[in-house]
Short mmCIF file of C-alpha atoms and ligand atoms in Angstrom, two decimals:
data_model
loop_
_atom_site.label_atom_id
_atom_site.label_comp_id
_atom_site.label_asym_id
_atom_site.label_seq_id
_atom_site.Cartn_x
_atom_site.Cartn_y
_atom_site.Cartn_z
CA UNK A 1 -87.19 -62.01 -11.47
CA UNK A 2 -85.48 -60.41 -14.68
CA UNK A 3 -82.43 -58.70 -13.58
CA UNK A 4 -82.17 -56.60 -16.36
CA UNK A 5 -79.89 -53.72 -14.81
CA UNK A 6 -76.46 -54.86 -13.45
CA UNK A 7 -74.77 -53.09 -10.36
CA UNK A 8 -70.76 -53.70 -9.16
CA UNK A 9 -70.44 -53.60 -5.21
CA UNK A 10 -66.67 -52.77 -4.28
CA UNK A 11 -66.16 -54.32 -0.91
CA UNK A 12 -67.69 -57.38 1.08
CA UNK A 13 -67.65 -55.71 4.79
CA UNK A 14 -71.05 -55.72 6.55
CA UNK A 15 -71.43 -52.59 4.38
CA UNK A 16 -70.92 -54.34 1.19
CA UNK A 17 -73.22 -57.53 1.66
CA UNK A 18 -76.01 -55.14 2.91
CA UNK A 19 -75.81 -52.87 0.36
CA UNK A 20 -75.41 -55.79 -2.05
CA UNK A 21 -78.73 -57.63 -0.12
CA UNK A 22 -81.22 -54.29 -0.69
CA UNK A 23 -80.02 -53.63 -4.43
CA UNK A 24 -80.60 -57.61 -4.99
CA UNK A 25 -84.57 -57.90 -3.34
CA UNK A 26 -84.65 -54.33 -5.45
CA UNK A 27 -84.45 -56.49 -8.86
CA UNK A 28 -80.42 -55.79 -9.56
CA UNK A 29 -78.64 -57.90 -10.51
CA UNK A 30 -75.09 -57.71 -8.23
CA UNK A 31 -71.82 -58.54 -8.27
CA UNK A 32 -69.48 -58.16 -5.57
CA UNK A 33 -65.99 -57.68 -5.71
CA UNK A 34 -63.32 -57.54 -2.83
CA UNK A 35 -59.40 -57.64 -2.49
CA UNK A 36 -59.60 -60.72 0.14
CA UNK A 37 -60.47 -64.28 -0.96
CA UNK A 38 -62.91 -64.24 2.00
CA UNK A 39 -65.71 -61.84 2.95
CA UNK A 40 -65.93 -59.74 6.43
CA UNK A 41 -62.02 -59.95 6.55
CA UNK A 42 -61.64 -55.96 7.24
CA UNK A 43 -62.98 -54.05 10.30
CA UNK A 44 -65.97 -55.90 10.06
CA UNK A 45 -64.27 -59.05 11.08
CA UNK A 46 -63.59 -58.61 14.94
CA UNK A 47 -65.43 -55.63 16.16
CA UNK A 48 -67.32 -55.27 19.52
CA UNK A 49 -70.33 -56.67 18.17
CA UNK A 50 -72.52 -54.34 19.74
CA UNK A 51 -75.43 -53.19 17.76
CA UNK A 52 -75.38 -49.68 19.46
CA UNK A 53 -79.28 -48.75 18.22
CA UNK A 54 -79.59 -45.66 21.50
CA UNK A 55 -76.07 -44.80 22.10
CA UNK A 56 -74.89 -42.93 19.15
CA UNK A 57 -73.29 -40.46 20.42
CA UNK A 58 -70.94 -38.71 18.19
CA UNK A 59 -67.35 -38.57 18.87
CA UNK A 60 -66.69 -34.53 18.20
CA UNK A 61 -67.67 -33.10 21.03
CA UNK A 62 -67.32 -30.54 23.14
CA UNK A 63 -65.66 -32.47 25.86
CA UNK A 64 -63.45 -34.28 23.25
CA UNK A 65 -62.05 -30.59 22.15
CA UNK A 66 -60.47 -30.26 25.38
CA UNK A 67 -58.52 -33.29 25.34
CA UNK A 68 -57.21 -32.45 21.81
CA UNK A 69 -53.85 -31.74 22.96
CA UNK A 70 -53.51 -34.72 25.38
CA UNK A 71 -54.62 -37.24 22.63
CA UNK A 72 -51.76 -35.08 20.36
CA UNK A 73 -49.18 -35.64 22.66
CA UNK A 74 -50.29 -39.81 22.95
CA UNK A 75 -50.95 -39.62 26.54
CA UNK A 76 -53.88 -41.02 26.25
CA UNK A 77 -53.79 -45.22 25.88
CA UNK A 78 -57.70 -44.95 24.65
CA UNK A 79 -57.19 -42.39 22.24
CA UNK A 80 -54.68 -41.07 20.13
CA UNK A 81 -54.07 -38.83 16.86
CA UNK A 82 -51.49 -38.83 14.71
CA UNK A 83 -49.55 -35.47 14.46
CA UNK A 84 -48.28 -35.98 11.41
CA UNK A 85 -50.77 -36.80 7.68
CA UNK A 86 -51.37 -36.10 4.42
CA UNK A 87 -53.23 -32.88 3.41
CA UNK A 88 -56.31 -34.55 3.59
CA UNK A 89 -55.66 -35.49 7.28
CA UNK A 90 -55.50 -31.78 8.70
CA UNK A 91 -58.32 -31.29 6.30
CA UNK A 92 -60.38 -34.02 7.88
CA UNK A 93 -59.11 -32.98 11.73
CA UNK A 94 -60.14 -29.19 10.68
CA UNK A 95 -63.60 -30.32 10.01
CA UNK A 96 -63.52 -32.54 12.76
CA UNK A 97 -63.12 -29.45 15.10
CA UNK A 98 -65.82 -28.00 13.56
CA UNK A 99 -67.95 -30.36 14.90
CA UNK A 100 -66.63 -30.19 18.51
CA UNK A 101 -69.52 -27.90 19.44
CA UNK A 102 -72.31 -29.18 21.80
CA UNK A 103 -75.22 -27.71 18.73
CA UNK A 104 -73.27 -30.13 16.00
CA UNK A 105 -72.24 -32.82 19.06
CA UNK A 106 -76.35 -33.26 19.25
CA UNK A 107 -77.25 -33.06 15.49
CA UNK A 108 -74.52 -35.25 14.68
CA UNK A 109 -75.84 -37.88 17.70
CA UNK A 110 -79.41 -37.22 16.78
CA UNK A 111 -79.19 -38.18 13.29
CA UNK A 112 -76.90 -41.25 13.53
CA UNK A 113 -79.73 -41.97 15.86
CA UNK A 114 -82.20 -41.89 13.63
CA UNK A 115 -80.14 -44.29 11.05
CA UNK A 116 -79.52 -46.65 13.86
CA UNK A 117 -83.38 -46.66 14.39
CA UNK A 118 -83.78 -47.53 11.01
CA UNK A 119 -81.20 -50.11 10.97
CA UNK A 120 -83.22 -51.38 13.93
CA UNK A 121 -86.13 -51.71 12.10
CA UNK A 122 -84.47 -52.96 8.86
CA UNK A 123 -82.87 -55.96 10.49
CA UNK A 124 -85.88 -57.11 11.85
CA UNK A 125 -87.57 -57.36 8.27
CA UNK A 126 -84.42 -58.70 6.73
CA UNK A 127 -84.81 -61.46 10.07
CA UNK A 128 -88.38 -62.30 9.14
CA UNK A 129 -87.58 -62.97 5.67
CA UNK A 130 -84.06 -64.92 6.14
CA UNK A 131 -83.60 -66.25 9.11
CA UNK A 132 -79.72 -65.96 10.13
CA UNK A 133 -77.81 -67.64 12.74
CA UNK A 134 -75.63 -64.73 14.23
CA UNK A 135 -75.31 -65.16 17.92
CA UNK A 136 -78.37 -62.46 17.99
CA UNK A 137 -79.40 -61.67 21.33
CA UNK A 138 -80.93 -58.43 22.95
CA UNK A 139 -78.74 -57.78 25.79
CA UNK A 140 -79.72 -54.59 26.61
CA UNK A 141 -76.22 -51.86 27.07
CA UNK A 142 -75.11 -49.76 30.03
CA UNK A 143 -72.80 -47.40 29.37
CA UNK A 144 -71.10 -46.62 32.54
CA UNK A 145 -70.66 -43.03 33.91
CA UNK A 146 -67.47 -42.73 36.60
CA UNK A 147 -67.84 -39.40 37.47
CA UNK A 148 -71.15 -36.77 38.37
CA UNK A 149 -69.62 -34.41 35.46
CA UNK A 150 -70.73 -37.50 33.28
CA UNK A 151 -74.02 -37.75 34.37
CA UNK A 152 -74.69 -34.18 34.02
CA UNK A 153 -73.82 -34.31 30.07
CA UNK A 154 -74.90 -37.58 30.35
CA UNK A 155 -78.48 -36.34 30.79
CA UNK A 156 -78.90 -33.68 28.34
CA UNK A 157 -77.80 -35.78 25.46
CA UNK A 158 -80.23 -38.29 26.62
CA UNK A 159 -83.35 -35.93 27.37
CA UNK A 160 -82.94 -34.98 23.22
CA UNK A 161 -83.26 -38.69 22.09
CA UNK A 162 -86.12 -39.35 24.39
CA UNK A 163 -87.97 -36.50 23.25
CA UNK A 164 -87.64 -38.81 20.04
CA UNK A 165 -89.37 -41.69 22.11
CA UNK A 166 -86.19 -43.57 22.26
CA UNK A 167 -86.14 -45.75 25.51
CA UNK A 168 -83.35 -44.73 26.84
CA UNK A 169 -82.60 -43.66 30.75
CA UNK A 170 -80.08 -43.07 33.34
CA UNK A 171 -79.44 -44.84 36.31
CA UNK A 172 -77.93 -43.97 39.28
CA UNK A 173 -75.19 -46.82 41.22
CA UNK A 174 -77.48 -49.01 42.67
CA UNK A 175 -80.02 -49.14 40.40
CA UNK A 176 -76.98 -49.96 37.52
CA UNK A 177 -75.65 -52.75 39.72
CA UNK A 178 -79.20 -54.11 40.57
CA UNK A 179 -79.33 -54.60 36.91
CA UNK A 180 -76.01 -55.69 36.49
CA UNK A 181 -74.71 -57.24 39.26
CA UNK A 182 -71.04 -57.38 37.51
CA UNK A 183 -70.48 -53.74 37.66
CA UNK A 184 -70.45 -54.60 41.83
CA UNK A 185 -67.12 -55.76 41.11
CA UNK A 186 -65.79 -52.48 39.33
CA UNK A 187 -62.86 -51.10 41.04
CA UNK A 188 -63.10 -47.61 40.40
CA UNK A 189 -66.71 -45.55 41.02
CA UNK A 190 -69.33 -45.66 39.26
CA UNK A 191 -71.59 -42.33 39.75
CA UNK A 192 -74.19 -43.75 37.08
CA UNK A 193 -74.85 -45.48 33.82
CA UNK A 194 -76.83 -45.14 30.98
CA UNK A 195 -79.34 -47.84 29.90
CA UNK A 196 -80.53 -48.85 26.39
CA UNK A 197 -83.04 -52.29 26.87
CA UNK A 198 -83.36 -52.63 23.72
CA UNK A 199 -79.69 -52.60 22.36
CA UNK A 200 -78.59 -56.04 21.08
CA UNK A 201 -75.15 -57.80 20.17
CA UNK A 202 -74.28 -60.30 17.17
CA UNK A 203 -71.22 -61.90 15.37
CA UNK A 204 -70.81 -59.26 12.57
CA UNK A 205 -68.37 -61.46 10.62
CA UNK A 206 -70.86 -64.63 10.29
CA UNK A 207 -74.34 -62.57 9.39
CA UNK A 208 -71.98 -60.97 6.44
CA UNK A 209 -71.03 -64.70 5.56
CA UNK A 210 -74.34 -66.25 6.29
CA UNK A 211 -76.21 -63.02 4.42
CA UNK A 212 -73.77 -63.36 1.59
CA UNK A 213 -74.59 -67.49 1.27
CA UNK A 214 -77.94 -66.51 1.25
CA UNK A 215 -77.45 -63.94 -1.35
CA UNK A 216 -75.87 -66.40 -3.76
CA UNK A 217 -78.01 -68.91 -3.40
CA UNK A 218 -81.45 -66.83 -3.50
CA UNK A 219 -80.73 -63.60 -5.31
CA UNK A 220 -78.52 -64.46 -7.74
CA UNK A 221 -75.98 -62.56 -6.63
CA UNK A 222 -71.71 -63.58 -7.39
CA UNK A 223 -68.79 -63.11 -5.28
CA UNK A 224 -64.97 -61.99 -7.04
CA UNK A 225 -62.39 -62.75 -3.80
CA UNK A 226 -59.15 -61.98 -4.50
CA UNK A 227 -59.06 -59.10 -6.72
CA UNK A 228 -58.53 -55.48 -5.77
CA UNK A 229 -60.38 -52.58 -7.88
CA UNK A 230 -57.60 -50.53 -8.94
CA UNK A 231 -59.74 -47.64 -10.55
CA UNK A 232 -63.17 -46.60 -11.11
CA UNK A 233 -65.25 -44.69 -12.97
CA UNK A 234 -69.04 -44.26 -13.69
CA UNK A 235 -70.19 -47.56 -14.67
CA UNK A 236 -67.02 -48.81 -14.64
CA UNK A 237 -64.25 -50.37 -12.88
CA UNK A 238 -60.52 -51.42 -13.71
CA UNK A 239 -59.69 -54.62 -11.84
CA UNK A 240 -56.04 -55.53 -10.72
CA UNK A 241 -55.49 -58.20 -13.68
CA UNK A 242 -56.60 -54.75 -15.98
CA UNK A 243 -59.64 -56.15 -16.48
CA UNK A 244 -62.63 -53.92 -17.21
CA UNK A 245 -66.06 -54.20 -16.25
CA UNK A 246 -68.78 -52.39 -16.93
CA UNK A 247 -72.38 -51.92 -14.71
CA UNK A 248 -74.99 -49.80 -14.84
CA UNK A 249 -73.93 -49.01 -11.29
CA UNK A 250 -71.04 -48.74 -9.30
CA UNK A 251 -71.36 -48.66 -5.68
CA UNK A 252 -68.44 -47.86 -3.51
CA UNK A 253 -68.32 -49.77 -0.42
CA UNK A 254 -64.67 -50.36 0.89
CA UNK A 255 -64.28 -48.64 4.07
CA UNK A 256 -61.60 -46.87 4.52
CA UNK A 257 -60.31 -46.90 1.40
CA UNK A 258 -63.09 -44.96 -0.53
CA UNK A 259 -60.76 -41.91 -0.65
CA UNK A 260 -58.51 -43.79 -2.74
CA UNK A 261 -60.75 -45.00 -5.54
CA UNK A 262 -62.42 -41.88 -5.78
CA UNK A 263 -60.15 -38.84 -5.14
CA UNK A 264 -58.27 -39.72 -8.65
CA UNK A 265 -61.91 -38.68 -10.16
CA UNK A 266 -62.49 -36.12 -8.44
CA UNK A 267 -64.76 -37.18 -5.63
CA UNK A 268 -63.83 -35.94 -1.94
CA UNK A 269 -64.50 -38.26 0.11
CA UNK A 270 -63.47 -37.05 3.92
CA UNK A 271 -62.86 -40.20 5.56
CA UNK A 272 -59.65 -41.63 7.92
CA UNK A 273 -58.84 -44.48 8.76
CA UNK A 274 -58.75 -45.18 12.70
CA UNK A 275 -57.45 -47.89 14.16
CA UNK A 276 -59.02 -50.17 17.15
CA UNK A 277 -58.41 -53.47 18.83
CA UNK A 278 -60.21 -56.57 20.34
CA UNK A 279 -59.55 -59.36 22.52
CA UNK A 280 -61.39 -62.32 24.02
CA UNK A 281 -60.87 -64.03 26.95
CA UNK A 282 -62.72 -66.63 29.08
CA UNK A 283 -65.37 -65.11 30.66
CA UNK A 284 -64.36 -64.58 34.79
CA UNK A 285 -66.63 -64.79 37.57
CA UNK A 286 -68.59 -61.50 37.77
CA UNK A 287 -68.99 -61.51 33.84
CA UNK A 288 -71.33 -58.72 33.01
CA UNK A 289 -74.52 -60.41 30.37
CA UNK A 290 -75.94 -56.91 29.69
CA UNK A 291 -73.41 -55.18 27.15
CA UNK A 292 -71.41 -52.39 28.46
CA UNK A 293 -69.60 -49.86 27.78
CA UNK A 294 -66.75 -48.01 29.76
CA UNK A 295 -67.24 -44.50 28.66
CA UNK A 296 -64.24 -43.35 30.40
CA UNK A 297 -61.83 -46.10 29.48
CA UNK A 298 -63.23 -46.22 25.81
CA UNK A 299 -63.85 -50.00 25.63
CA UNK A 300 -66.97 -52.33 25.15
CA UNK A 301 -67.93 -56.03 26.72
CA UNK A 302 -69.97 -58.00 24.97
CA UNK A 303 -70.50 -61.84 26.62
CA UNK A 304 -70.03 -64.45 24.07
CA UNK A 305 -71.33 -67.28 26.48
CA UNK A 306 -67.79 -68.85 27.13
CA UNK A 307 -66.02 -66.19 26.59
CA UNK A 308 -65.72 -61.78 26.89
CA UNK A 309 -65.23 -59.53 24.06
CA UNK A 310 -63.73 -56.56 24.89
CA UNK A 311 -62.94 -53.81 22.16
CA UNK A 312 -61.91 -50.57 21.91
CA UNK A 313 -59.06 -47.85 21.08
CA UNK A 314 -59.14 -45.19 18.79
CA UNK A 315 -55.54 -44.79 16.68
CA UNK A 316 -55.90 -42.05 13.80
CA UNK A 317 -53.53 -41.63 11.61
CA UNK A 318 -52.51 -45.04 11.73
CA UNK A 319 -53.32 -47.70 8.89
CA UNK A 320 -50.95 -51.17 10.06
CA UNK A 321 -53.76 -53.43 10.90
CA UNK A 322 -51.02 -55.48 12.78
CA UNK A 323 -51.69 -56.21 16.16
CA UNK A 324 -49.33 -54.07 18.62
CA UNK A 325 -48.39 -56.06 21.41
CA UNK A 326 -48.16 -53.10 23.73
CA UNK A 327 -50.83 -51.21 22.44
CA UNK A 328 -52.81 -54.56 23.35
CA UNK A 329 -51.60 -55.13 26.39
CA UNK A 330 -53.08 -51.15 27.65
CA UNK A 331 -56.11 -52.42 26.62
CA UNK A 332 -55.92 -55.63 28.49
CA UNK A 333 -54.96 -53.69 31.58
CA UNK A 334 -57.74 -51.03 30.97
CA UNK A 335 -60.64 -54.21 30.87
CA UNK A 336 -58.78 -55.24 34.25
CA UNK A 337 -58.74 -52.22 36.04
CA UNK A 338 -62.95 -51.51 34.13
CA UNK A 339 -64.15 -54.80 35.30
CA UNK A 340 -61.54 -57.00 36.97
CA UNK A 341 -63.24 -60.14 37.32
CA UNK A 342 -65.25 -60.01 33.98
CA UNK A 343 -62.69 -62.33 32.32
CA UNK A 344 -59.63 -64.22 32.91
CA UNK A 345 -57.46 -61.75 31.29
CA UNK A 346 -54.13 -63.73 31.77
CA UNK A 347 -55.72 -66.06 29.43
CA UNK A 348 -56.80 -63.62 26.74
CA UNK A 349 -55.98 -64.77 22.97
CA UNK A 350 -53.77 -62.62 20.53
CA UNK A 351 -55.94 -60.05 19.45
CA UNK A 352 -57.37 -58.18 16.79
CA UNK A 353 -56.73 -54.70 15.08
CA UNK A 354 -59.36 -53.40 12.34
CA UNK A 355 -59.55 -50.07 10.85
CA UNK A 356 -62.72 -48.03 11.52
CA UNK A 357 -63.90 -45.62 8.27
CA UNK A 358 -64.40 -42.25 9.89
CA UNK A 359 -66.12 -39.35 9.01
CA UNK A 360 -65.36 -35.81 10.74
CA UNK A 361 -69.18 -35.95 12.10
CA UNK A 362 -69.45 -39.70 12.60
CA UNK A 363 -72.20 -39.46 10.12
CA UNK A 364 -71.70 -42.09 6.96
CA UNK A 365 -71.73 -41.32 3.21
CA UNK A 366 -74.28 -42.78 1.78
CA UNK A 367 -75.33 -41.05 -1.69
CA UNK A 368 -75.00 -40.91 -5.37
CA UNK A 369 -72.27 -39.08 -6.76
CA UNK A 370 -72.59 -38.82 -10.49
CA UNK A 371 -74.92 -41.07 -12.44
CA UNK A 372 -73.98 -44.86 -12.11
CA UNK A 373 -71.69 -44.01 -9.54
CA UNK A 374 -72.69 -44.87 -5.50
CA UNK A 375 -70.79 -44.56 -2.22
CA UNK A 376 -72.02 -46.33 1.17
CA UNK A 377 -68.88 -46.15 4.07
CA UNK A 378 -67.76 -43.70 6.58
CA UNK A 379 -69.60 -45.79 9.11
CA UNK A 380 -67.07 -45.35 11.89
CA UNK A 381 -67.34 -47.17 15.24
CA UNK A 382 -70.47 -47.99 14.04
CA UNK A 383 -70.69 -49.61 11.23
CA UNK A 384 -72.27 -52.77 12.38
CA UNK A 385 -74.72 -50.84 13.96
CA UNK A 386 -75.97 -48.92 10.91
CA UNK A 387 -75.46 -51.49 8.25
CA UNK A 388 -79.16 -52.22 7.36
CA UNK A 389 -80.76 -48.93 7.55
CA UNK A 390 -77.65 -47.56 5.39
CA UNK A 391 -78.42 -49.74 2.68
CA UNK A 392 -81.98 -49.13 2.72
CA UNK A 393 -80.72 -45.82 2.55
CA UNK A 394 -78.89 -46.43 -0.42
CA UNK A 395 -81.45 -48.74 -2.28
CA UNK A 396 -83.79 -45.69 -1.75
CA UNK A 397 -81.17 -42.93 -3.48
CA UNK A 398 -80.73 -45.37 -5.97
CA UNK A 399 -84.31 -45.68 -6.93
CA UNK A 400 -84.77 -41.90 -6.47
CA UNK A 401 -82.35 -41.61 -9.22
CA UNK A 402 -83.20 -43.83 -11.47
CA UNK A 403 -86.97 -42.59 -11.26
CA UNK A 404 -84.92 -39.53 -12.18
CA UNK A 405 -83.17 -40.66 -15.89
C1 LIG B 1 -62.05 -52.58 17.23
C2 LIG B 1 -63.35 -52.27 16.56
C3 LIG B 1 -64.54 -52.44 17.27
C4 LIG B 1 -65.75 -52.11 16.68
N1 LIG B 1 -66.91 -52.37 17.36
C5 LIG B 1 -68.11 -52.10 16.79
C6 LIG B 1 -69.31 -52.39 17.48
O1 LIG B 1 -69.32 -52.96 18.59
N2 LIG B 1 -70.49 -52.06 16.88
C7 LIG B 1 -70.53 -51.46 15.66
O2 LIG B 1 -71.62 -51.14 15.20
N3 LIG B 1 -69.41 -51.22 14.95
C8 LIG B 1 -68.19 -51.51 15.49
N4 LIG B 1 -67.03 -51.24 14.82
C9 LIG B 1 -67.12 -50.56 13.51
C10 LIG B 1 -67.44 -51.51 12.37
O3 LIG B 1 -66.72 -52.71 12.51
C11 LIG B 1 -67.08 -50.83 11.03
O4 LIG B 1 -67.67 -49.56 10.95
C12 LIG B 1 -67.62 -51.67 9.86
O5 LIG B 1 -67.13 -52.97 9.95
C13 LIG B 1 -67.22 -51.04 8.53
O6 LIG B 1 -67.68 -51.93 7.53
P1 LIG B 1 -67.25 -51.71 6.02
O7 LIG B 1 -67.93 -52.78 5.24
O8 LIG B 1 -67.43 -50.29 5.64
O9 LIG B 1 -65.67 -51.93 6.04
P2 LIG B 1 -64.82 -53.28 6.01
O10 LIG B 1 -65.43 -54.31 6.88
O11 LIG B 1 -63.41 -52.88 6.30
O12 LIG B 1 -64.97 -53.77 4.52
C14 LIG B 1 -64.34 -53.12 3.44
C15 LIG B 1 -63.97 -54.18 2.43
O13 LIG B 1 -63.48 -53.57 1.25
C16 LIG B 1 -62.43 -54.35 0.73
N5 LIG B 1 -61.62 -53.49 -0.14
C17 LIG B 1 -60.91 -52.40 0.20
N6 LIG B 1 -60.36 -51.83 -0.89
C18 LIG B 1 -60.74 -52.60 -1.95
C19 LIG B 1 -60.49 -52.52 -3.34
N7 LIG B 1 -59.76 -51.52 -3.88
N8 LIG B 1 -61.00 -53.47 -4.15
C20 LIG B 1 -61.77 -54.48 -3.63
N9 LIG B 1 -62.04 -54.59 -2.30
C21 LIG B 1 -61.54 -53.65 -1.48
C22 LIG B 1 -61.71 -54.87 1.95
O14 LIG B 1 -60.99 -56.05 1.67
C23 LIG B 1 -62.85 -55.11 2.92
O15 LIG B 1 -63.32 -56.43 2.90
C24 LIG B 1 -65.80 -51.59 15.36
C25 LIG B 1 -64.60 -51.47 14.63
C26 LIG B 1 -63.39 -51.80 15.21
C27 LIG B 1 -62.13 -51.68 14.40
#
């Protein structure tokens, strides 16, 4: 293929690599660039692994609103929000409280939905032309409700993505447990659960690697480690040596630090960082196969054959990725008192902290913003998730604009 029209990919999370893989089978010819010597190294490194395809839900909500000052005052382990920011922080929390209203909670869910499908879709075609060795499996996900309050929002939100023909449905106790004998072990109720068959799991970090290998090795595509882009512009970018390069496209694809590179020209990006944790452990002896999800406790499972995955927390305001020993050891207590014999937890390893790109509406950017100039991020707790179908999403703006010129 003549690669005649040269694009620059800022950032080698699973946001960067997919981007970089559309653009690539598209005819570009791409470079990527990334701060760490190693791909995958940011918050796509240890996530949850879930690939959440049904439950999208968005995190302004309705529900959420009401526990605004709670999570304020950080009595919430789960969840917490930094009082004090930058301008742009109470700008992003003001438009986050937009969106805490049950007509934008179900838009917002709807269309991440909708991505997710895609994404769905996309990863199967990217599968049947490149085989990758992930860890892939279609688990299925429960996501499990503790109280009858639950189920009852539980079920609207659920009725709207069916009406899409998502298979999707809640369960009541004993028809969760049948399916997951594990959650027989929980020691707090368990009024219901939602199920997803078709959700799946994967090790984020290694398809990046594996996709990026592949990349290299079949489309041409090179890999800069180890050097930050300082500035950007359209068609251009200013590495940290001072170096220039130029592209015929620029696409912006490093997380949570978009705002940076492209407030200074005048692009608004409204994304914060927020910070989350993970842990693995050998897996105990009611170890749950199906994924799950504590709604309640705000943490995720995912069996990794030998050993349990758990994730979860939500820290904005906060960009240490250092792992907090405390904040670590709430989580480790909320997996034990979730599912206490899902893993050995007195034998769990040191943990993991990542920082999640969030958008007020959980919604990613994915657009052109001038000509020669691209953003893909925002992708939130779901990044993973919506990878593919977001850079199908971009390879299609892309075209669109260049049909354009
Ligand atoms: C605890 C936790 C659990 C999660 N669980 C799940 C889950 O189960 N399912 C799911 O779908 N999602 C999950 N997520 C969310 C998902 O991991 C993220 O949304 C996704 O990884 C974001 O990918 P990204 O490529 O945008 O960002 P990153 O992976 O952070 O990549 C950004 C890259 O840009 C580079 N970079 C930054 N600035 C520059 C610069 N100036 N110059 C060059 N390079 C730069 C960084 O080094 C980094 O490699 C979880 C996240 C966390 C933290």
């Amino acid at each position: 293929m003549d690669r005649t029209r040269k694009a620059i990919i800022v950032g080698a999370g699973a946001i960067g690599v997919t981007s970089a893989y559309t653009l690539a089978r598209d005819g570009w010819q791409v470079r990527i660039i990334d701060s760490n010597p190693k791909p995958a190294m940011g918050a796509s490194f240890g996530n949850g692994r879930q690939l959440s395809y049904s439950h999208t839900n968005a995190l302004a909500s309705s529900q959420i609103l009401g526990q605004i000052p709670r999570l304020l005052a950080r009595c919430d382990d789960a969840f917490r929000m930094g009082v004090f920011g930058s301008s742009g922080y109470y700008r992003w929390i003001a438009k986050f409280l937009a969106n805490c209203t049950t007509p934008a909670y179900h838009k917002n869910t709807l269309q991440v939905l909708a991505l997710a499908q895609e994404s769905q879709r996309a990863m199967g075609d990217l599968l049947d032309r490149h085989p990758i060795d992930f860890e892939h499996h279609t688990t299925g996900k429960l996501v499990i409700l503790r109280t009858e309050k639950e189920v009852r929002a539980a079920r609207q939100i659920v009725a709207a993505k069916q009406e899409t023909g998502l298979l999707q449905k809640i369960l009541n106790r004993d028809e969760a447990t049948n399916l997951e004998p594990a959650l027989a072990g929980s020691s707090e109720n368990i009024a219901g659960a939602i199920y997803a068959p078709n959700d799946a799991t994967g090790d984020c970090h290694r398809f990046s690697v594996e996709l990026l290998d592949i990349l290299q090795c079949h489309y041409g595509v090179s890999y800069s480690g180890g050097i930050s882009v300082k500035r950007i512009g359209n068609s251009r970018v200013v590495l940290s040596n001072e170096k220039t390069l130029t592209a015929d496209l620029v696409v912006v694809a490093n997380g949570h630090r978009a705002r940076q590179l492209l407030a200074p020209i005048g692009h608004s990006v409204p994304i914060q960082p927020m910070k989350g944790y993970s842990f693995t452990a050998p897996v105990g002896y009611a170890a749950p196969t199906v994924s799950i999800t504590d709604s309640k406790r705000r943490i995720v499972f995912t069996n990794l054959g030998d050993r349990m995955l758990v994730a979860g927390i939500a820290e904005m305001g906060n960009v240490d990725t250092s792992v907090d020993t405390n904040r670590l050891r709430s989580m480790i207590s909320a997996a034990r008192a979730s599912l206490p014999e899902a893993a050995v937890y007195d034998e769990a390893d040191a943990g993991w902290a990542g920082l999640r790109p969030l958008t007020p509406n959980s919604q990613p950017i994915t657009r052109m913003l001038a000509p020669g100039l691209a953003v893909n991020t925002g992708h939130g707790m779901l990044g993973w998730t919506l990878a593919m179908g977001s850079a199908e999403r971009l390879a299609r703006v892309v075209r669109e604009s260049s049909a354009n010129d």
